[in-house]
XYZ file of C-alpha atoms in Angstrom:
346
model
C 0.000 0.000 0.000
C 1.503 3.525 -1.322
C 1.729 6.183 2.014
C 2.170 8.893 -0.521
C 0.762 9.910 -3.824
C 3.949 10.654 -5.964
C 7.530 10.276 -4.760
C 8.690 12.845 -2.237
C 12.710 12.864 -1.377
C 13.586 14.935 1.769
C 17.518 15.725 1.798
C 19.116 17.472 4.755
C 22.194 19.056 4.930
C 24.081 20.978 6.937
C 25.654 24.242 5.275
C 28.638 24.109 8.195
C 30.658 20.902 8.587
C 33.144 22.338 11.049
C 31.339 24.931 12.854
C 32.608 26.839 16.144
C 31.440 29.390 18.685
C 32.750 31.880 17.371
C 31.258 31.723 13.616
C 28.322 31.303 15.487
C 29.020 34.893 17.804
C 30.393 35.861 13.877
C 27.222 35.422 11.721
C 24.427 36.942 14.441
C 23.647 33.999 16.196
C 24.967 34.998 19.935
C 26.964 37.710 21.401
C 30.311 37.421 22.477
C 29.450 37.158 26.341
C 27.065 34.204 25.712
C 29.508 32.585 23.341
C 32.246 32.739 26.198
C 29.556 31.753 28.417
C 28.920 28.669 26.560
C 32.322 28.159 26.352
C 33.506 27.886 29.765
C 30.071 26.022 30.656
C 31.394 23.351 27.946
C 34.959 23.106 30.003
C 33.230 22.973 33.272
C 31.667 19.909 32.174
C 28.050 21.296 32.477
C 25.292 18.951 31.322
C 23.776 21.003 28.317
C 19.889 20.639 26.766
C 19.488 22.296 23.842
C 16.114 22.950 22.818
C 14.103 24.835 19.760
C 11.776 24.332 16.788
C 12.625 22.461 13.971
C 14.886 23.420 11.374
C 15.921 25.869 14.095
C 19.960 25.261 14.357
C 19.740 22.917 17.266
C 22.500 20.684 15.227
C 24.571 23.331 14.323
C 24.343 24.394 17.664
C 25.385 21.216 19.383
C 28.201 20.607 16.868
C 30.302 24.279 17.892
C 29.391 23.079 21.446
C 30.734 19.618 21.117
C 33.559 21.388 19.026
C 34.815 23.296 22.488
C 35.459 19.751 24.426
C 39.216 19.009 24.678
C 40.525 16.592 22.057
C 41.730 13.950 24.579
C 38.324 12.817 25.698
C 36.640 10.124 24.343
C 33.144 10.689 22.806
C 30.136 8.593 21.745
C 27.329 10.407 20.303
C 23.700 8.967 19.764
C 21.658 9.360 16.803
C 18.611 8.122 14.742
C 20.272 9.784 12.014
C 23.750 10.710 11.394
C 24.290 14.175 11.121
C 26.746 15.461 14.159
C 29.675 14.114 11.818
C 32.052 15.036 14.679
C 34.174 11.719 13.713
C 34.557 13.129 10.267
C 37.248 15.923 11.811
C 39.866 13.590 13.566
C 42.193 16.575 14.032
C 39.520 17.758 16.693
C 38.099 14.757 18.434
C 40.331 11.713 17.669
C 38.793 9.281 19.668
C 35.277 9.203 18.630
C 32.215 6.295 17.960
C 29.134 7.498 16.455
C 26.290 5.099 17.017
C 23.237 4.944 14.848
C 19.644 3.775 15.865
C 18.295 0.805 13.784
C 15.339 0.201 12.870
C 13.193 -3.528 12.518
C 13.367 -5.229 8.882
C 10.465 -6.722 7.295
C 10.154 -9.015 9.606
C 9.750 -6.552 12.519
C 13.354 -7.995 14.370
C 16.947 -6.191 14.617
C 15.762 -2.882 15.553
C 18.251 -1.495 18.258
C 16.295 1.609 19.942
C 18.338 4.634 21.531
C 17.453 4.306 24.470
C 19.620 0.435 23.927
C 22.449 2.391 22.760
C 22.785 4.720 25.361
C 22.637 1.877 28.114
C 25.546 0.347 26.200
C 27.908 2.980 25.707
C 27.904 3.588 29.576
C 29.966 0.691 29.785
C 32.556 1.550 27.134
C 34.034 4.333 29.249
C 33.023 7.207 28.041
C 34.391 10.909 29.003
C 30.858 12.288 27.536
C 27.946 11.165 25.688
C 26.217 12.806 23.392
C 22.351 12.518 21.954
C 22.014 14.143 18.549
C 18.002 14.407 19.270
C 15.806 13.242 21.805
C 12.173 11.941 20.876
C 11.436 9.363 22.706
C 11.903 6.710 25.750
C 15.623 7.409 25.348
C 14.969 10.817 27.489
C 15.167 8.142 30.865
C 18.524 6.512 30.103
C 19.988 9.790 28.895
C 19.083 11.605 32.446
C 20.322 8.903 33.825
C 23.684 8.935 32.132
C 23.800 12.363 33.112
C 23.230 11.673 37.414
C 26.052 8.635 37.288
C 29.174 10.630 36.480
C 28.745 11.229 32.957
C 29.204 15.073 33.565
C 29.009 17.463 30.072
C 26.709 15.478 28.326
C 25.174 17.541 25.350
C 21.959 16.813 23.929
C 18.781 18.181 22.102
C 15.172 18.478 22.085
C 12.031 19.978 20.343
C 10.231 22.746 22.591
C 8.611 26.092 22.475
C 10.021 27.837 24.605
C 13.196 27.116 27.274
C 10.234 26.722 30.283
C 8.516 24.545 27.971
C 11.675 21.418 28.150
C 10.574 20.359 31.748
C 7.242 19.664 30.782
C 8.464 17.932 27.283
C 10.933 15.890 29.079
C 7.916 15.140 31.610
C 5.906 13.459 28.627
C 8.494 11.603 26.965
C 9.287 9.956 30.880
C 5.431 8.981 30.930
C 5.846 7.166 27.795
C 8.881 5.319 28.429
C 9.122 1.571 29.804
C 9.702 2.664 33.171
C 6.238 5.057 33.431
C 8.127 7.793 35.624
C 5.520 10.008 37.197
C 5.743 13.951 37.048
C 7.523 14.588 40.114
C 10.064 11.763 40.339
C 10.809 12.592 36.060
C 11.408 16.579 37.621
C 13.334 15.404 40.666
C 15.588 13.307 38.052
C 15.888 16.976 35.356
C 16.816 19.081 38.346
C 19.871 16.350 38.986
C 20.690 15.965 35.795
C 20.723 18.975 33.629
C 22.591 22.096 34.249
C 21.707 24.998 31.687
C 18.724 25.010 28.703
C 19.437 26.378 25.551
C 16.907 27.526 23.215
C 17.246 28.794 19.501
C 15.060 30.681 18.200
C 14.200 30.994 14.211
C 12.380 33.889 13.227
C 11.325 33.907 9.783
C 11.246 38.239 8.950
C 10.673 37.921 4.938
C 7.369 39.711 4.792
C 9.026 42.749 6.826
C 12.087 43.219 4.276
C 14.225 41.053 6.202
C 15.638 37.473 6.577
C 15.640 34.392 8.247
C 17.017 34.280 11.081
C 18.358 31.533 13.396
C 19.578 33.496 17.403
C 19.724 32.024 20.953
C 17.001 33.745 22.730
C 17.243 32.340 26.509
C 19.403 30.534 28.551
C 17.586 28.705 31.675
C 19.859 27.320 34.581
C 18.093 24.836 36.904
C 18.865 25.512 40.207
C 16.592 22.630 41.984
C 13.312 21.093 42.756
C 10.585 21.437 45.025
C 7.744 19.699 43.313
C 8.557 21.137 39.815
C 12.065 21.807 38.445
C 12.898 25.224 39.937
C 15.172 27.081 37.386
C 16.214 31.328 36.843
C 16.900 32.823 33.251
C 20.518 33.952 32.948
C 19.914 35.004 29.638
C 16.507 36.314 28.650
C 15.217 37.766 25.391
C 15.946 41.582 24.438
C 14.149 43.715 22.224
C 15.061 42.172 19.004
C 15.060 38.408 20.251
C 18.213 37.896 21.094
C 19.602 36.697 24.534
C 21.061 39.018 26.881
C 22.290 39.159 30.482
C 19.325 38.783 32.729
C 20.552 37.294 36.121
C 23.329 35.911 37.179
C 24.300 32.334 37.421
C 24.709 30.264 40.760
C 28.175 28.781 39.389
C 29.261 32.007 38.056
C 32.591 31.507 39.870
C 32.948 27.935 38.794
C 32.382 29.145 35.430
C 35.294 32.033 35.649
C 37.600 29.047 36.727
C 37.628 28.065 33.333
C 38.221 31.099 31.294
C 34.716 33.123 31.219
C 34.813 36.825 31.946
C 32.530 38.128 34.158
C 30.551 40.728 31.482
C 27.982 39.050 31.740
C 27.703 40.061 35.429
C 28.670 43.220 34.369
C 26.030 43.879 32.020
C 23.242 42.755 34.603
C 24.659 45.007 36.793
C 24.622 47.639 33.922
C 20.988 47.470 33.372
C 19.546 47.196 37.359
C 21.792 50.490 37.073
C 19.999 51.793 33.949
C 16.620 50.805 35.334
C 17.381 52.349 38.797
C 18.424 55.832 36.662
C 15.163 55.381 34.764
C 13.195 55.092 38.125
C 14.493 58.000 39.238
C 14.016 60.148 36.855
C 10.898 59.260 36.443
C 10.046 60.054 39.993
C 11.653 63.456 39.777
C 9.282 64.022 37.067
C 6.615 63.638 38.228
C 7.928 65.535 41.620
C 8.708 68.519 39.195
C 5.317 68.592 37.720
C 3.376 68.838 40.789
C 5.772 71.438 42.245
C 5.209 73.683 39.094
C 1.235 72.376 39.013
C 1.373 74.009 42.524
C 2.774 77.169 42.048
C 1.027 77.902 39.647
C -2.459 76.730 41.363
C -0.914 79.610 44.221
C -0.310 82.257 42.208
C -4.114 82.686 40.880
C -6.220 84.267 42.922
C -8.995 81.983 44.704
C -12.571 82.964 43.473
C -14.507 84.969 46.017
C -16.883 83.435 48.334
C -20.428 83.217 47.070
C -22.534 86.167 48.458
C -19.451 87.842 49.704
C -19.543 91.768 49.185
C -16.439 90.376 46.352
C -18.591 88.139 44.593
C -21.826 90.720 44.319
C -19.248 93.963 43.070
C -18.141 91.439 40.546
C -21.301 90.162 39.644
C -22.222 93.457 39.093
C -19.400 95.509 37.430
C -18.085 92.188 35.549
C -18.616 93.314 31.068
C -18.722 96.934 32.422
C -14.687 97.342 32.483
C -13.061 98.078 29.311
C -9.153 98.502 31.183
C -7.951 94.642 30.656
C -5.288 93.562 28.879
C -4.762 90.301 27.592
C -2.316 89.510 30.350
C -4.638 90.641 32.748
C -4.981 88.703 36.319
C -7.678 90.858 37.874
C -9.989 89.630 40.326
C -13.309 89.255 38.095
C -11.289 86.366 36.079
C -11.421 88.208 32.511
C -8.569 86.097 31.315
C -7.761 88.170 28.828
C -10.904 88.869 27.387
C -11.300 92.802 27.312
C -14.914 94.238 26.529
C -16.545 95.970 23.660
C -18.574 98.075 26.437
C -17.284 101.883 26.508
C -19.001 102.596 29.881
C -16.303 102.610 32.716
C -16.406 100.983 35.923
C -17.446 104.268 38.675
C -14.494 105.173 40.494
């Protein structure tokens, strides 16, 4: 039986074979401070989820992450597909197996799942293991990889938004063998993953412009208390892209192996901005009332109703032909003169 009408042939390729942080910080796709950030969260052996939409750079983005680990440690990557390639550049990672789901024949026997795969290559000493994309039941062994030792594990996943991965990971744990329930599947995230990535793509055709593939938010999880508790180091800025937000918990682990501080810096840079905004805002709106005030103080207040004032006014007011436009006399004329040529008795 045909599943499709007419053949249909789906290639994809990756434009950069041997791609780095910094062509990524080069062609728009992060600043410099989250490129070093990356960087030094790559040495520190931080346990790394990348997450966006698809056709979104997640690949690309793993690849110049996987690109930063030292050439003396031994990798095995995961994939249903291969597309990583990082055993294709021996001069950076000598010491490299690349393992391949595969699926049933005919006959419905042979298939090897992920999730099989990444139970094996815990026992063939690995210094990290990597999942090219996670869709499935493998989610449970990989978080488990991650809690026994396997520290700077890199993997990726489809989501929304960088919130959205705890709840994703959540669903894929339901579905697995094991059935994990909500809170044991967060209590297992908040031990095993460090920092969420999420890339962005932002089609901007119909506005003159292009399409474009940015990291909008970085998410660090920083524990559990029912649900995974995590804080937004780097959140979204005007034009999508990620900027300082808050500052890390291992901040100082993190400048142990070679990250600046600017990032610090600049969310110090804009509590200052927004503290300078406050207050001038304030003194606005201090000035205004002063001058609303003054000048409330230097009108006269309107006489009294049935005062001896009120009834000469009544009663002269339109008989006075003497006002100017700048006039402040007490009958209010505001500038009005009259077209009466009788004058006020003196």
């Amino acid at each position: 039986m045909d599943v499709t009408l007419r053949p249909a042939i789906s290639i994809r390729r990756s434009r950069m074979g041997k791609v780095f942080l910094a062509d990524l910080v080069g062609n728009g796709t992060m600043s410099p401070d989250l490129g070093s950030f990356l960087a030094a969260a790559v040495a520190a052996r931080k346990n790394i989820m990348i997450a966006g939409a698809t056709n979104a750079g997640k690949t690309t983005l793993l690849r110049a992450l996987a690109n930063q680990i030292p050439a003396e440690e031994r990798l095995i990557t995961v994939e249903r597909a291969l597309e990583l390639g990082l055993d294709h550049f021996p001069e950076l990672h000598p010491n490299v197996v690349a393992f391949e789901e595969r699926l049933p024949n005919s006959e419905g026997q042979g298939t090897i799942s992920m999730a099989d795969l990444v139970r094996r290559s815990l026992r063939m000493n690995p210094s990290r293991v990597i999942v090219g994309e996670v869709l499935g039941d493998e989610i449970v062994t990989m978080l488990n990889a991650m809690t026994q030792g396997n520290d700077g594990s890199l993997s990726t996943i489809h989501s929304n938004s960088s919130l959205e991965v705890f709840n994703r990971i959540s669903t894929y744990a339901i579905q697995a063998s094991e059935r994990l329930p909500v809170d044991a599947t967060h209590m297992l995230i908040a031990g095993a993953i460090d920092f969420v990535v999420f890339q962005e793509k932002r089609n901007e055709y119909t506005q003159g412009g292009r399409l474009r593939r940015f990291v909008s938010s970085v998410r660090e999880v920083t524990g559990v208390d029912g649900l995974v508790l995590s804080s937004e180091v780097f959140a979204p800025s005007r034009d999508g892209q990620a900027v300082p937000h808050a500052p890390a918990s291992c901040l100082d682990e993190l400048a142990a192996y070679g990250t600046t501080r600017r990032g610090e810096a600049g969310v110090e840079r804009a509590e200052g901005a927004r503290h300078r905004l406050e207050g001038l805002a304030t003194w606005t709106e201090s000035l205004r009332d002063t001058i609303a005030a003054r000048s409330a103080s230097s009108r006269p207040s309107p006489p009294l109703p049935g005062s001896p004032t009120a009834r000469s006014a009544s009663r002269w007011r339109g008989l006075w032909t003497g006002c100017t436009p700048a006039c402040r006399c007490m009958w209010r004329c505001a500038g009005s003169p009259r077209t009466s040529t009788t004058r006020a008795p003196t």
